[in-house]
XYZ file of C-alpha atoms in Angstrom:
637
model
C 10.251 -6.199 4.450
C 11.215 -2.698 5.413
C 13.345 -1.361 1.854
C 14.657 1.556 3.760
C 17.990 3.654 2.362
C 21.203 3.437 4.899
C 22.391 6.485 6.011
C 25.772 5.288 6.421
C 26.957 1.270 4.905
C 24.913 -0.364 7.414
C 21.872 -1.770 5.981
C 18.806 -1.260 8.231
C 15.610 -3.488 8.448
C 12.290 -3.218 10.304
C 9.935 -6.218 11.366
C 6.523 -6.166 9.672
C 5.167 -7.198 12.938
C 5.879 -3.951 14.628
C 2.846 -2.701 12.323
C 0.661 -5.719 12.772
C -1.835 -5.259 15.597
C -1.986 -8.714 16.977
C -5.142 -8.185 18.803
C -7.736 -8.890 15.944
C -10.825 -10.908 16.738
C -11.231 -13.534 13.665
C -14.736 -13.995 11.736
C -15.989 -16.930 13.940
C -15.552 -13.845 16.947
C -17.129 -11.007 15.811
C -18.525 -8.990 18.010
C -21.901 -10.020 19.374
C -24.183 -8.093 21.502
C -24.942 -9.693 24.867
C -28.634 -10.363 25.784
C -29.601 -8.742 29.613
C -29.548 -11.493 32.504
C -33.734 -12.352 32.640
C -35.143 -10.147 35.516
C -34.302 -11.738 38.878
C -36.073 -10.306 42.363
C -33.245 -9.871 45.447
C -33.666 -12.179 48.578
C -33.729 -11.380 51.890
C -33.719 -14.629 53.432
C -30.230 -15.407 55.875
C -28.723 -18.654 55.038
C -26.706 -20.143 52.306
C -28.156 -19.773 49.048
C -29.988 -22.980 47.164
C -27.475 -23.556 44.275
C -29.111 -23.205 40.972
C -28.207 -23.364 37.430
C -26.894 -19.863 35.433
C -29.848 -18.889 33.164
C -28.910 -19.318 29.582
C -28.376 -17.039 27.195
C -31.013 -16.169 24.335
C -29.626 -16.797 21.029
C -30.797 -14.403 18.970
C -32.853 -15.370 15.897
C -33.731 -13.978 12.569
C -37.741 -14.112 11.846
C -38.210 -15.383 8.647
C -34.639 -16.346 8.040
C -35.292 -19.308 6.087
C -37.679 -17.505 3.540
C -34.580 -14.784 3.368
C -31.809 -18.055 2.534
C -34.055 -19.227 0.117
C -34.290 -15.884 -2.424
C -30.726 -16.602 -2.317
C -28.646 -18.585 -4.912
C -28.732 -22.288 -3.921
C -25.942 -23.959 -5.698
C -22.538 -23.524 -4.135
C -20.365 -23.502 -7.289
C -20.846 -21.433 -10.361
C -23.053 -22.431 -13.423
C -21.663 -20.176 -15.633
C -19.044 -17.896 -16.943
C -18.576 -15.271 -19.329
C -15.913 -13.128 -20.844
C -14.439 -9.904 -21.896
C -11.318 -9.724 -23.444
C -9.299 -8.189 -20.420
C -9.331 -8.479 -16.622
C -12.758 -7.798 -15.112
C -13.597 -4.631 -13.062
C -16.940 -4.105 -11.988
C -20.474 -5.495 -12.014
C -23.403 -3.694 -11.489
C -27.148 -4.534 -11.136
C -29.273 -2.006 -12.243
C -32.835 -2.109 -10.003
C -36.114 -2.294 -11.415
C -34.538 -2.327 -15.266
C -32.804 -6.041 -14.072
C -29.733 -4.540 -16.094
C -25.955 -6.507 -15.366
C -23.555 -3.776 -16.735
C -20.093 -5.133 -16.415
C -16.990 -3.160 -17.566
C -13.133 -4.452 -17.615
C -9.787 -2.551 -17.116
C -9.391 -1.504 -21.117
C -12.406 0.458 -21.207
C -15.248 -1.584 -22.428
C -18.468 -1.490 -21.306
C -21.228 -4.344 -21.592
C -25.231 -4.647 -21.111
C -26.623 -7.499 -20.564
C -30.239 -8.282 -19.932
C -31.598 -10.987 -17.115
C -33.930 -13.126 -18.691
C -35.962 -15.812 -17.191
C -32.510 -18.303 -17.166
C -29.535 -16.153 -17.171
C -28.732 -13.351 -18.418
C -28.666 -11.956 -22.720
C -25.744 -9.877 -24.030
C -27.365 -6.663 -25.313
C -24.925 -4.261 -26.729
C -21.053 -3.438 -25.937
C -19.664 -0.359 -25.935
C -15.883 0.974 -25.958
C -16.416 3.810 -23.401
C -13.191 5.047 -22.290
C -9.601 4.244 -23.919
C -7.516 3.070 -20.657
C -8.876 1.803 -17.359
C -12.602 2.692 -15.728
C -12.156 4.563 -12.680
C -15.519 4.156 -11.151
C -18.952 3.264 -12.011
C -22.652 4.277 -10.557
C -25.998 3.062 -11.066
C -28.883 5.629 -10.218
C -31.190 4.570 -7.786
C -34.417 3.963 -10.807
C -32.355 1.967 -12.173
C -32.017 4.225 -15.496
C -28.947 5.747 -15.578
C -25.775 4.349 -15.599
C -22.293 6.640 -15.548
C -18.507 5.200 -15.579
C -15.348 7.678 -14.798
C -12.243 6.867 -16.370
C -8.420 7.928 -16.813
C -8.910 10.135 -20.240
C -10.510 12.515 -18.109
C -14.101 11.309 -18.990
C -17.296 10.530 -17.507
C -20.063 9.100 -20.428
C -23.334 8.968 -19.101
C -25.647 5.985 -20.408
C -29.149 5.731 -20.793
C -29.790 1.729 -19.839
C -33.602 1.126 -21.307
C -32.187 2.217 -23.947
C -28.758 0.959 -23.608
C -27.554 4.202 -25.327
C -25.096 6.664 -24.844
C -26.610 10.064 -23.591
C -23.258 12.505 -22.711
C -19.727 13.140 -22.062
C -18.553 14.951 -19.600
C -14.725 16.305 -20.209
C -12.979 17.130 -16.815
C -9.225 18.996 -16.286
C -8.337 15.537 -14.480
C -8.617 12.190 -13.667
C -11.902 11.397 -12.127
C -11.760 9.360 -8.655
C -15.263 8.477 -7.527
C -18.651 8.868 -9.063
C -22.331 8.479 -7.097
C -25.530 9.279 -8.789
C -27.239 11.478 -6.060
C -30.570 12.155 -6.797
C -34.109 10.191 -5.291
C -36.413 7.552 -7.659
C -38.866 10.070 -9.175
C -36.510 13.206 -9.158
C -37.115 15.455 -12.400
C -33.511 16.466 -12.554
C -30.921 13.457 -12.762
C -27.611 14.882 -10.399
C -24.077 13.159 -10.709
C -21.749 13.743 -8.142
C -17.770 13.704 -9.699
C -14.794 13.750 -7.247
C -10.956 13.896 -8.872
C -7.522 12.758 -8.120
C -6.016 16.238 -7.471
C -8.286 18.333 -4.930
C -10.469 17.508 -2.894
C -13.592 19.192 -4.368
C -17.101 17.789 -5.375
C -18.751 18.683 -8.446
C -22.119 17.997 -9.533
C -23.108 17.792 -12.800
C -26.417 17.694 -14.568
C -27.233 13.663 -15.751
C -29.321 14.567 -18.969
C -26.008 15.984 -19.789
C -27.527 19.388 -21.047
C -24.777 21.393 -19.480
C -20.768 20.061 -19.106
C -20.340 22.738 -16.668
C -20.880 21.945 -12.764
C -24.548 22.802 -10.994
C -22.506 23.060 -8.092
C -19.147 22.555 -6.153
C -18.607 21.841 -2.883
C -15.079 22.891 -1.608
C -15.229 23.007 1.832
C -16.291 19.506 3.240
C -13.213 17.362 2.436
C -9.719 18.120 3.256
C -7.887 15.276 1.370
C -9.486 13.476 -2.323
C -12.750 11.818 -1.938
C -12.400 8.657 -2.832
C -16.015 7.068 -2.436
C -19.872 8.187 -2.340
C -22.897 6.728 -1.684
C -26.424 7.935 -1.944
C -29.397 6.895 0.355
C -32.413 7.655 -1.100
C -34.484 7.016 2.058
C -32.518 9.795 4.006
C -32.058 11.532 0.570
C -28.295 12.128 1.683
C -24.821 11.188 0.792
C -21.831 9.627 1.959
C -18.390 10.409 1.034
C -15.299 9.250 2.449
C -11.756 11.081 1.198
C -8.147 9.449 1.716
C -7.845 10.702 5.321
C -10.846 8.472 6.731
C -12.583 11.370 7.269
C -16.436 10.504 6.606
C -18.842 13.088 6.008
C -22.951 12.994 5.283
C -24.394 15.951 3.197
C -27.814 16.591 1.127
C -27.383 16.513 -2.539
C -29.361 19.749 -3.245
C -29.758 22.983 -1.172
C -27.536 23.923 1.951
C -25.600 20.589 0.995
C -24.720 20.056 4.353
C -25.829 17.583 6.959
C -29.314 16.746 6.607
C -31.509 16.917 9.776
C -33.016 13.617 9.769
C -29.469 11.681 10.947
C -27.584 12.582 13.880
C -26.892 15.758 15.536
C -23.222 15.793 16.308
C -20.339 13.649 14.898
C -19.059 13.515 17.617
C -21.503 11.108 19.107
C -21.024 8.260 16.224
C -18.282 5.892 15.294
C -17.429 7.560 11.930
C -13.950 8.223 13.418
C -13.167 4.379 13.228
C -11.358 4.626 10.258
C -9.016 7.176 11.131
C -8.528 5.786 14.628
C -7.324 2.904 12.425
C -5.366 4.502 9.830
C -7.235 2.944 7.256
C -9.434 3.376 4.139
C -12.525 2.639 3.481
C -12.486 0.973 -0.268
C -15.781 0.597 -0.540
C -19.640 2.576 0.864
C -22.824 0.604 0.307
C -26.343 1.551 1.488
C -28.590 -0.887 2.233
C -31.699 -1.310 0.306
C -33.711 -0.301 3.800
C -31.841 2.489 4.145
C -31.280 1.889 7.907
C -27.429 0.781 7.524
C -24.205 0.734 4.995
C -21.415 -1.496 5.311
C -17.694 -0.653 3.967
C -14.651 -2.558 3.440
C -11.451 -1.098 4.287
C -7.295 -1.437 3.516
C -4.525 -1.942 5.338
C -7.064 -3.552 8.048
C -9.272 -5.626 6.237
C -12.176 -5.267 8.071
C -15.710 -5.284 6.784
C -17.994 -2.937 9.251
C -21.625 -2.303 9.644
C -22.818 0.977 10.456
C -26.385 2.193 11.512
C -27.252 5.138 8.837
C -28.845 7.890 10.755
C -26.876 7.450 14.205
C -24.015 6.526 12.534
C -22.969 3.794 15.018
C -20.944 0.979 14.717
C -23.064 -2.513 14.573
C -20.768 -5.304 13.372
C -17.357 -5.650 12.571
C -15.620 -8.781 10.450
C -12.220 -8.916 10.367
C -10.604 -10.269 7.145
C -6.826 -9.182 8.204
C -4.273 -11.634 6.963
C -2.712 -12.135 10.499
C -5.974 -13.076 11.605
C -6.866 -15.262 8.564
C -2.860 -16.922 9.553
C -4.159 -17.541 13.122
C -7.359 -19.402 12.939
C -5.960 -21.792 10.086
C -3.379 -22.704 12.606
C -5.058 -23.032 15.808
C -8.148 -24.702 13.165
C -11.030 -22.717 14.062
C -11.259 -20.789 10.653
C -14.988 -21.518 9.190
C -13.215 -24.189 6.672
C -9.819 -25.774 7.189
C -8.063 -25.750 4.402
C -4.869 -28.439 3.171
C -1.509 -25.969 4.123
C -0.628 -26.239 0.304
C -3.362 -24.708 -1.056
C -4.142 -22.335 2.151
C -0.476 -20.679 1.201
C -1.323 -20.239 -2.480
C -4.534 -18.396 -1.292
C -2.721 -16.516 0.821
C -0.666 -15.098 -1.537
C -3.387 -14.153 -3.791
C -4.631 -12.607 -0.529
C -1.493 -10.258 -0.574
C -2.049 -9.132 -3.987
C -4.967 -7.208 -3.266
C -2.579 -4.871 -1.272
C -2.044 -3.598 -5.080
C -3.578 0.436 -4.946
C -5.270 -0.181 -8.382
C -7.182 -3.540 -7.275
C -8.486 -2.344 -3.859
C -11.452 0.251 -5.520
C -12.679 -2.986 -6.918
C -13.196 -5.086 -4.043
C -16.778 -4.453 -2.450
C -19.205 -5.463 0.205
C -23.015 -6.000 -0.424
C -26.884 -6.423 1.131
C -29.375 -8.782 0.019
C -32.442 -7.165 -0.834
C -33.795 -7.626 2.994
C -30.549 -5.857 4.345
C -30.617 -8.593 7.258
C -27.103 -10.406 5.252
C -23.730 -9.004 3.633
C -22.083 -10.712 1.205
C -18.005 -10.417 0.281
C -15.200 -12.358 -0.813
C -12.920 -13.889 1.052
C -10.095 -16.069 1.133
C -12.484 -19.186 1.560
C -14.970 -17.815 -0.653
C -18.319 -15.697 -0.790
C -19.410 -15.056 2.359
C -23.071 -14.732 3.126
C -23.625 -13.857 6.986
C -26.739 -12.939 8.907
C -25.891 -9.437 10.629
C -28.376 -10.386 13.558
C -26.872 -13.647 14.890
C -23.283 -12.977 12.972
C -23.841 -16.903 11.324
C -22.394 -17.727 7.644
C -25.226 -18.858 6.218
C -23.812 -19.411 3.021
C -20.410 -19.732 1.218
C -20.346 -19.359 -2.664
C -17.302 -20.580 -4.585
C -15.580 -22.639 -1.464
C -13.702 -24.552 -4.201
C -13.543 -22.837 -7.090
C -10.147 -21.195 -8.848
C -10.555 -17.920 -8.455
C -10.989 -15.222 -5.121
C -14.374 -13.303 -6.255
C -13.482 -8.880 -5.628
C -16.619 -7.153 -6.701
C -20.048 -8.689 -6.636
C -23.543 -8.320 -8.142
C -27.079 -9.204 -6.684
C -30.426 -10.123 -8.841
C -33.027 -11.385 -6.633
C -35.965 -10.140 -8.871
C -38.524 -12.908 -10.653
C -37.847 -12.481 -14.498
C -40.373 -14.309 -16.075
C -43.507 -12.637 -18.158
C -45.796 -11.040 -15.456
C -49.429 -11.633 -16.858
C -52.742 -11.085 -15.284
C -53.188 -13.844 -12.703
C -56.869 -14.824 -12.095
C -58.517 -16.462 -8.885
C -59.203 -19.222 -10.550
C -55.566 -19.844 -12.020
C -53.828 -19.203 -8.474
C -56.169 -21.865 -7.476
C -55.323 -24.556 -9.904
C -52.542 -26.870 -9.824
C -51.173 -25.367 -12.998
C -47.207 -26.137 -13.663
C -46.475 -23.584 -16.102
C -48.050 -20.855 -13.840
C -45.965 -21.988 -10.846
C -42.902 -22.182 -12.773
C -43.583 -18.561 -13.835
C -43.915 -17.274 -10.246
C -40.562 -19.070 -9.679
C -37.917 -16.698 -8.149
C -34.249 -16.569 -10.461
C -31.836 -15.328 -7.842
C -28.114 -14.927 -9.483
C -25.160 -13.774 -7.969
C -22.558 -12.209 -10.435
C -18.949 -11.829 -9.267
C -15.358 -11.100 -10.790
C -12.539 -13.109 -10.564
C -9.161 -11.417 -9.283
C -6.666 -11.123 -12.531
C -9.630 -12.830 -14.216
C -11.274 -11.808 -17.945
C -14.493 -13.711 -16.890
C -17.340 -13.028 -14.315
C -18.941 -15.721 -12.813
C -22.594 -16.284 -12.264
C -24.251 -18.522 -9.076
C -27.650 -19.623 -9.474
C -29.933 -22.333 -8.324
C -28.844 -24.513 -10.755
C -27.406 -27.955 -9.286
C -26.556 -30.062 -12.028
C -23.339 -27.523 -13.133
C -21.562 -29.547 -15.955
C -17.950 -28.145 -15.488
C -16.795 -29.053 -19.136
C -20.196 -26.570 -20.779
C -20.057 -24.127 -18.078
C -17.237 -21.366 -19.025
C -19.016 -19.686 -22.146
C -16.186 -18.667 -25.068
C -18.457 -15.181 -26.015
C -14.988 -13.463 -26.748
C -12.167 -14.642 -29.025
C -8.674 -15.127 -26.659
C -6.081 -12.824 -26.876
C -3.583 -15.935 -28.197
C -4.595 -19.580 -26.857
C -1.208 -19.882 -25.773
C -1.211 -17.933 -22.526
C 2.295 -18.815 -21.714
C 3.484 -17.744 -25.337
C 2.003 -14.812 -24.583
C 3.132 -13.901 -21.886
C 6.988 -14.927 -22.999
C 6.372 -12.633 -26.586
C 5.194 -9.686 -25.006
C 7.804 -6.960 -25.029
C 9.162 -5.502 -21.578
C 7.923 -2.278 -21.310
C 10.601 0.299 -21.087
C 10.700 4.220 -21.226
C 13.192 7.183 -21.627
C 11.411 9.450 -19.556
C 8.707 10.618 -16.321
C 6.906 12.686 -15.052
C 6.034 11.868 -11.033
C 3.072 14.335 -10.819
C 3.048 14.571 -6.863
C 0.571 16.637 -4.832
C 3.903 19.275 -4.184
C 4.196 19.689 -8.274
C 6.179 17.304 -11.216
C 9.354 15.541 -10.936
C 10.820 14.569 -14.072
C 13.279 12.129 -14.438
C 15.593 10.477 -17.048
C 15.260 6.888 -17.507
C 18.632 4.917 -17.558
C 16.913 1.800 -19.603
C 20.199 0.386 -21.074
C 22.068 0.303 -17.300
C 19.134 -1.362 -15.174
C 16.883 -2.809 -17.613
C 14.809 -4.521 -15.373
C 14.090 -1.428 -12.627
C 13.622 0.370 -15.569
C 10.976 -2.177 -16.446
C 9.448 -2.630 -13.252
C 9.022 0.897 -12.284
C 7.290 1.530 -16.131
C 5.330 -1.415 -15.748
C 4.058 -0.256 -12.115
C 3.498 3.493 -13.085
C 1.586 2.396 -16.187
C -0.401 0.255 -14.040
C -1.536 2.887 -11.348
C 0.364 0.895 -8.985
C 2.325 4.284 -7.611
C -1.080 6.066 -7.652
C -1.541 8.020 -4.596
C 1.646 6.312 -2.469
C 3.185 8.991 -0.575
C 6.752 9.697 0.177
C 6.801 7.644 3.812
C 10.815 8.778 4.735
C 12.210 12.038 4.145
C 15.987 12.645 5.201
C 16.897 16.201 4.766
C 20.433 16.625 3.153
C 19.696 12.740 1.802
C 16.818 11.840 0.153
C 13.191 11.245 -0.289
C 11.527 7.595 -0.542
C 8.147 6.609 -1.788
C 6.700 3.735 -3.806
C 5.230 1.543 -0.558
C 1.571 0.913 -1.289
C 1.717 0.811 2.889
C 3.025 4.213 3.028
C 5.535 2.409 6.130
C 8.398 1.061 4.251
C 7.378 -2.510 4.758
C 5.593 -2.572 1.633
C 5.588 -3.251 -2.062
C 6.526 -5.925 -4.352
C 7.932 -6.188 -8.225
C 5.972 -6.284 -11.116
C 7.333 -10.347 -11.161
C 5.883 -11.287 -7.244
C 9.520 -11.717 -5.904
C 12.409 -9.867 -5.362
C 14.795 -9.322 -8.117
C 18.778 -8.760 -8.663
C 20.783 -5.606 -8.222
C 21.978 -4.091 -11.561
C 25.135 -2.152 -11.265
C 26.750 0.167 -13.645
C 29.332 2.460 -14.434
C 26.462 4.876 -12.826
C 27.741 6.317 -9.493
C 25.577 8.034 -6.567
C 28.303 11.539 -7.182
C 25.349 13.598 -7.757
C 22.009 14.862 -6.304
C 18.759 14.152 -7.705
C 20.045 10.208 -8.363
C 16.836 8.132 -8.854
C 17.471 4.548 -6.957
C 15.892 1.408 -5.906
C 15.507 1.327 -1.847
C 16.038 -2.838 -0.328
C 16.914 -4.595 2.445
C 20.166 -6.104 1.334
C 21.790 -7.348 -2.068
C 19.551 -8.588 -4.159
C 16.173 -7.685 -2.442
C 14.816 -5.241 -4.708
C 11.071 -4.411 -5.089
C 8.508 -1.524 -5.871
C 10.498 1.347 -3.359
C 12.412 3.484 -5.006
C 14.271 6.672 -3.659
C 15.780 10.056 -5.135
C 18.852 11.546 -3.335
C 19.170 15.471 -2.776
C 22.870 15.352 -2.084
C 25.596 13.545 -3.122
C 25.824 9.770 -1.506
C 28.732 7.542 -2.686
C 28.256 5.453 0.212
C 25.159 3.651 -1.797
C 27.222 2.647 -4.640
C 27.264 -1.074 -5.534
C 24.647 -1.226 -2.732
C 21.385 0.416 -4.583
C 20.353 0.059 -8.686
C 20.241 3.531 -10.184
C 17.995 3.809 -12.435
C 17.028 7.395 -13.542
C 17.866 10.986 -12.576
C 15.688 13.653 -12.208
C 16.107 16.938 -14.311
C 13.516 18.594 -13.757
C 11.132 20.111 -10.742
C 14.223 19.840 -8.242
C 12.579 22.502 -6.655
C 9.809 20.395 -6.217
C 12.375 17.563 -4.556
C 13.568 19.960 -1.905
C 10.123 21.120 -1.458
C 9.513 17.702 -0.417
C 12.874 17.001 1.532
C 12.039 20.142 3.892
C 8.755 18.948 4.787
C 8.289 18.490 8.854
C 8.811 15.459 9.552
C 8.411 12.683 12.630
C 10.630 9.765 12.826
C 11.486 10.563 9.544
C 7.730 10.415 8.295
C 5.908 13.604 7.059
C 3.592 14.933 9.541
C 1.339 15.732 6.780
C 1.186 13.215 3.665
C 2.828 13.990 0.676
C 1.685 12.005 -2.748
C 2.175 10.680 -5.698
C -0.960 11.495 -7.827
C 0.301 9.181 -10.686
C 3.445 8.916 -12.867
C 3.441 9.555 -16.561
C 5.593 7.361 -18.586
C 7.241 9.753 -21.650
């Protein structure tokens, strides 16, 4: 749906599929690298040829692929859940301290400690008051950092589950990476923020709150994830352009010698050739590759670390989901009823502040990458592009950011000749392997936990560790107040727009652009049309102006009042038509009383009109900036 603002009382409206690129391959056709023809000699004989059979194609195999499957989880559903009391964020698995750290959007932070069966709740901590931002694990395993929106990072000490520091910053923090090697006598924590698009690295004993360093001169546009390698002993970075860059954490900090020479040689350019994002950067635990997941085209690619070439790519889009249900060659058919209900869970994830969360992962040989889809948790050999294994087929929930133990938990004694020899039960048991696989749940408060464990008893299985919010879910919902306002501040990338709230005259824009803003749902949107002498529209998560939806799912009514369009800086809801109202929203420069009865006012700004011409006299093409213009977040007054 393209919300778009007439210019005269004609009501204009794009197709979605004029963004759509139709010419996806789906997951069953990924990519695959063709094996050589087998060495033939050339004949010199005259005559027809002898027919003979085409020589068949190797199929490439995995060595050792079985032993790989089976220090995976065997049991395709979940065995058990556990809660916080809001929606989860992340989970993280801390290596060689066999740490799960999992945090949720109101702050809290909790340890938990794999045992031989399972995992132990350890301690809980309120870290930040609002959401967590990001979280980063150091590479020993013994630090453990979260970012959050009060302008915080709190280092953690995990052995000791303990907090060590605070860091205060002068804004928001965006991404954080831990960026120093297993052994290193200095802990370093890289810190990138939502305005700028600076690096700062910060001492991890937490000794100084001042930077060690900044680095000012490698990204353009806001870095919005990093990635350490310790093998390479370099880092990734990725800003909001799709602009990737490698640097060394220490030194020069540029480019480290031991990866390619020139960029322009590798594929790093793929996400800007596609205009999209990369929402996620793992490193494999070899080393030797990362993989990334990307918005708005859903595709999951493999990279080689040091060339930094392109070695698989798994589409995920939704058109291409759409297709192979249809024509039946998706992995798992599923009944049209509940394929559309996925599907629309599938669109939710469009939502800015649930993308960060989604991520893509390695088992500990790096040979498979696992991620959530809309079928479930993928597991697919790399080498011969095979799903080996699919978590959670039929379970209620679509698992976003995922956790891997793969470790052998029980009590590691001294093991003599003699016992290895014998036929001893307990021993054996104790050499057993516990593989888990933790994941979140999308609008869920619970993370879910796959094991080997076959006999799952569905009634035992979800754990009640926290006290509900109300046990009437639906009550709750229908007694929570609407959140409303008086006031905002749009703090945009050109300076702040405030505006006056008109709560009494649209109630319900009023509540749906509070209830977005307060969400982070208008976080870093930019303003995608831009009509000099008319106005400037934003609030498309797409940034095309096909985008967006209410905080309710659906469309909702026009609200008209004895509020006219007769002056500039009028704050109004952009649609389609009558009635078709969503996130977009739109503030005029001049007068327009064409729009009245046609668009909801809800607010006007008074002041930073500066800042709104600033904006409206931006160069534009096709009435798009050339040059993106943001929304860093919106304060509700």
């Amino acid at each position: 749906m393209d919300t778009s603002i007439p210019l005269s009382t004609s009501t204009r409206k794009r197709s979605r599929s004029e963004f759509d690129d139709h010419n996806q391959k789906g997951l069953s056709e990924v990519e695959s690298v063709p094996v050589g023809p087998e060495d033939s000699s050339e004949d010199d004989d005259i005559g027809p040829a002898v027919p003979s059979s085409a020589p068949k194609k190797k199929r490439r195999v995995l060595p050792y692929e079985k032993l790989y499957i089976s220090a995976l989880p065997s049991s395709p559903r979940y065995s058990k859940s556990l809660m916080h009391k809001d929606q989860l964020s992340f989970v993280t698995m801390t290596p060689f301290t066999d740490f799960l750290l999992t945090s949720s959007v109101d702050g809290v932070v909790k340890f938990w400690k794999k045992v031989a069966v399972g995992v132990e709740s350890v301690k809980e901590f309120r870290a930040h008051i609002g959401e967590i931002k990001s979280v980063s694990v150091s590479q020993d395993g013994r630090s453990f950092a979260t970012a959050g929106v009060d302008k915080t990072v709190k280092i953690f000490d995990v052995i000791t589950f303990d907090l060590l520091a605070i860091i205060q910053l002068n804004n928001i923090p965006r991404s954080i990476c831990w960026v120093h090697g297993r052994g290193a006598s200095i802990p370093l924590l890289a810190v990138s923020e939502d305005v700028g698009h600076s690096i700062s690295i910060y001492d991890g004993r937490g000794d100084s709150l001042t930077p060690l360093h900044t680095i000012t001169s490698l990204h353009r546009c806001t870095v919005s994830q990093m990635a350490y390698n310790n093998d390479y002993d370099c880092v990734l970075s990725a800003d909001e352009s799709g602009m990737v860059e490698y640097w060394r954490p220490s030194g020069s900090y540029e480019k480290p010698d031991n990866v390619f020479e020139y960029k322009s040689s590798t594929d790093l350019f793929q996400f800007k050739k596609a205009k999209s994002l990369p929402t996620c950067v793992t490193i494999s635990p070899s080393g030797s590759q990362f993989a990334t997941f990307s918005f708005p085209d859903r595709k999951i690619r493999v990279f080689d670390f040091p060339t930094g070439k392109l070695y698989r790519t798994y589409d995920e889009s939704l058109l291409t989901i759409s297709d192979m249900q249809q024509a039946g060659t998706a992995l798992h058919r599923l009944d049209d009823v509940e394929f559309g209900r996925r599907l629309a869970v599938e669109r939710e994830l469009e939502n800015p502040a649930v993308q960060n969360k989604i991520n893509v992962i390695f088992d500990e040989s790096s040979n498979f990458i696992i991620y959530g889809s809309i079928l479930g948790t993928k597991v697919i050999n790399t080498l011969t592009n095979r799903v080996v294994r699919l978590f959670g087929k039929d379970e209620p929930f679509r698992s976003l950011n995922l956790a891997m133990y793969q470790g052998q938990p029980q009590k590691k004694g001294v093991v003599t000749v003699s016992m290895a020899a014998s036929a001893n039960p307990l021993l054996q048991e104790a050499e057993e392997r516990d593989p888990m696989l933790v994941c979140t749940g999308s609008g869920k408060v619970r993370f879910y936990i796959f094991t080997n464990e076959e006999d799952v008893v569905k009634s035992t299985r979800d754990v009640q560790n926290e006290k509900p919010k109300n046990l009437n879910a639906r009550l709750q919902v229908e007694a929570k107040p609407a959140l409303t306002g008086s006031a905002a501040i749009l703090h945009t990338t050109f300076g702040d727009i405030h505006v006056r709230l008109f709560p009494e005259a649209a109630p319900k824009a009023v509540e749906n652009f509070v209830t977005h803003s307060k969400n982070g749902y208008y976080n870093n949107t930019t303003f995608h049309r831009v009509i000099r002498k008319f106005m400037i529209q934003c609030g498309d998560p797409l940034g095309d102006g096909t985008g967006g939806e209410s905080i309710w799912g659906t469309e909702f009514a026009d609200e008209f009042s004895t509020l006219k369009h007769d002056k500039p800086y009028t704050v109004s809801m952009a649609n389609a038509g009558p009635n078709t109202n969503g996130s977009q929203f739109f503030i005029t420069t001049e007068k327009t009383p064409w729009l009245d009865k046609k668009h909801t006012i809800f607010g006007r700004a008074v002041r930073g009109m500066d800042v709104v011409h600033r904006i409206e006299n931006v160069r534009v093409y096709k009435e798009k900036p050339e040059e993106d213009v943001r929304i860093v977040n919106i304060e509700v007054l």
